XYZ file of C-alpha atoms in Angstrom:
155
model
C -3.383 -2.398 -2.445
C -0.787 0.122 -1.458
C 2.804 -0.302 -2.602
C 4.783 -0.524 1.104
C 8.110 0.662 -1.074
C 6.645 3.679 -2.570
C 3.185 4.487 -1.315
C 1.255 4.228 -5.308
C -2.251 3.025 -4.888
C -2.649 0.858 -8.382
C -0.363 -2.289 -7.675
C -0.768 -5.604 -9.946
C -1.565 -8.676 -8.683
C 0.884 -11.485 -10.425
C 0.243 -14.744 -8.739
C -2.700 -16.070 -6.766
C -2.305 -19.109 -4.983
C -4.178 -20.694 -1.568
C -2.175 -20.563 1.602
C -1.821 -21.779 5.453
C -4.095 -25.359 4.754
C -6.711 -23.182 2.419
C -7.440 -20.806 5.313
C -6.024 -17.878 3.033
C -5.031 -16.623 -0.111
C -1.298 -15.203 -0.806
C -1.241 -13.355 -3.557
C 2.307 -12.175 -4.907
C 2.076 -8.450 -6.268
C 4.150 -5.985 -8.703
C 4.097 -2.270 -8.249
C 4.659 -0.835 -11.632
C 5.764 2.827 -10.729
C 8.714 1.354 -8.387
C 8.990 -2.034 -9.458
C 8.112 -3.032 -6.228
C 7.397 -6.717 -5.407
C 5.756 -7.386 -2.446
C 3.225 -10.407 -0.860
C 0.009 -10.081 1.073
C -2.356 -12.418 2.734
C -6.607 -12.642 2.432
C -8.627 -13.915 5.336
C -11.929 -14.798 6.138
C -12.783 -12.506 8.926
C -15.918 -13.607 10.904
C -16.192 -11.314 13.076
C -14.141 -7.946 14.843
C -12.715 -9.544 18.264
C -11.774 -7.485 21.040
C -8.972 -8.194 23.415
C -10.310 -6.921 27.141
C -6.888 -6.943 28.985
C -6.681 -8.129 32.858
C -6.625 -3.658 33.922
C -10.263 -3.851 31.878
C -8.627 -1.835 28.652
C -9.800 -2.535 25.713
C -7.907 -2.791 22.227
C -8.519 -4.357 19.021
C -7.102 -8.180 18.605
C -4.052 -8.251 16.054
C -3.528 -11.450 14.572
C 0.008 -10.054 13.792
C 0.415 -9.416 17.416
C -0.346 -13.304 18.636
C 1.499 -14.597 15.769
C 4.896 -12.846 16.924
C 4.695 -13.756 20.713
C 4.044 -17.564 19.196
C 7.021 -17.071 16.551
C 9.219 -16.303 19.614
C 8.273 -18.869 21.673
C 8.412 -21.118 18.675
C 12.354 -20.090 17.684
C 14.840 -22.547 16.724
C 12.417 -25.312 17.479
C 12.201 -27.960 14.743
C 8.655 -27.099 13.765
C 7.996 -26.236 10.196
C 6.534 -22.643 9.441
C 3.460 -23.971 7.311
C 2.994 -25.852 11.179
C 3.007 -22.887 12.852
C 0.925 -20.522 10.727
C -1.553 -23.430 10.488
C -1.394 -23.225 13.963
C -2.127 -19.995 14.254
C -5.337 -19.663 12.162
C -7.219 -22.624 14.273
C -6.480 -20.554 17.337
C -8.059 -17.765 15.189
C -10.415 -19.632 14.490
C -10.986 -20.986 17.735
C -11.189 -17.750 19.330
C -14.031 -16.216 16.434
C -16.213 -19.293 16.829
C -16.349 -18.576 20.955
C -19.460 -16.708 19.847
C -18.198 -13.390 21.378
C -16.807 -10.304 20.668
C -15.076 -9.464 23.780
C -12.097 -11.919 25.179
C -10.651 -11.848 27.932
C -6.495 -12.050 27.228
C -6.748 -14.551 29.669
C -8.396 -16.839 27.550
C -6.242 -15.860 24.812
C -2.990 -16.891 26.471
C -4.770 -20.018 27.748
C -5.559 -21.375 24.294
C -2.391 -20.623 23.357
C -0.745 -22.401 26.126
C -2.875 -25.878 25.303
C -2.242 -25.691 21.920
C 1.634 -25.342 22.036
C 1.611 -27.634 24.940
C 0.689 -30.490 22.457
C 2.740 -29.303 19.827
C 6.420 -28.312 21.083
C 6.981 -28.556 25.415
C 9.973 -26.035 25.212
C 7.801 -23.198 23.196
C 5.238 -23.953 25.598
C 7.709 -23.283 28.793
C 8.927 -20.373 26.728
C 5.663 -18.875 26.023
C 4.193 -19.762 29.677
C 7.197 -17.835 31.004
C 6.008 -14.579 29.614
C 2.574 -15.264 30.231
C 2.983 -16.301 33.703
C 5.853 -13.532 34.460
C 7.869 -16.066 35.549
C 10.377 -14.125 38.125
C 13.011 -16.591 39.388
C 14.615 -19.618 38.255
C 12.201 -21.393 40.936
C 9.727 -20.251 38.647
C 10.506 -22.289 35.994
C 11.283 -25.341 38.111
C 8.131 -25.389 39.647
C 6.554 -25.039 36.018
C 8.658 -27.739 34.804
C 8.508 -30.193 37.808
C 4.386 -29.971 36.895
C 4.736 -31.246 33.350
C 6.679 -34.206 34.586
C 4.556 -37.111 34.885
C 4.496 -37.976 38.878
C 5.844 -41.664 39.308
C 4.704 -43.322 42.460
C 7.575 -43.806 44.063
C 5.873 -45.443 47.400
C 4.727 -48.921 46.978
């Protein structure tokens, strides 16, 4: 593994230890020309997916990509980070065991969307207001007025 401090190719591995619910391995490393410490993560990688956007482009999915837009959505919101990253591999997960290589963004953002709908309702608005381009404060008070449970209010 390459030192990200000063580039030297023959780094030391210190500490092994399973992380995110046994999904991964974090391994803790030392580089010994800089004295560089640094941590990286091991995945199991089913398969290469790739993210067909709504124009038709094509790109490569980046974990590191969804994982940000989620970490924004999900800021200052009492949710532990061991939560959220285990969140993030069972979408991950979700997404390789669809069975295909291709996916549509849409269905990206839509997975998302359910699963932080069940977990926080504010990183959910948060993330849906991106998603959706929200463009107005109407926007977000129709979004809102739809998660509220509808009372009948004629009897």
């Amino acid at each position: 593994m390459r030192c990200p401090f000063c580039g030297n190719v023959d780094t030391q591995v210190k500490d092994s230890r399973p992380a995110e619910d046994h999904v991964a391995i974090r391994r803790r490393r030392f580089c010994p020309a800089c004295g560089g410490r640094f941590t990286t993560y091991e995945r199991v990688q089913l398969r290469d997916l790739v993210v067909v956007k709504s124009s038709g482009k094509r790109e490569d999915f980046d974990r590191a990509k969804l994982e940000r837009s989620i970490r924004i959505a999900m800021q200052k919101r009492p949710i532990e980070p061991e939560r959220i990253d285990q969140m993030i591999s069972g979408i991950v997960r979700r997404l390789e065991s669809l069975g295909e290589t291709d996916i549509p963004s849409r269905t990206i953002g839509e997975i998302v969307m359910e699963t932080l709908a069940r977990i926080d309702t504010v990183a959910y608005v948060r993330f849906a207001s991106v998603y959706k381009n929200f463009q107005a404060a109407g926007d977000f008070d129709k979004f809102v007025s739809e998660l509220r449970p509808h009372t009948g209010e004629s009897e």
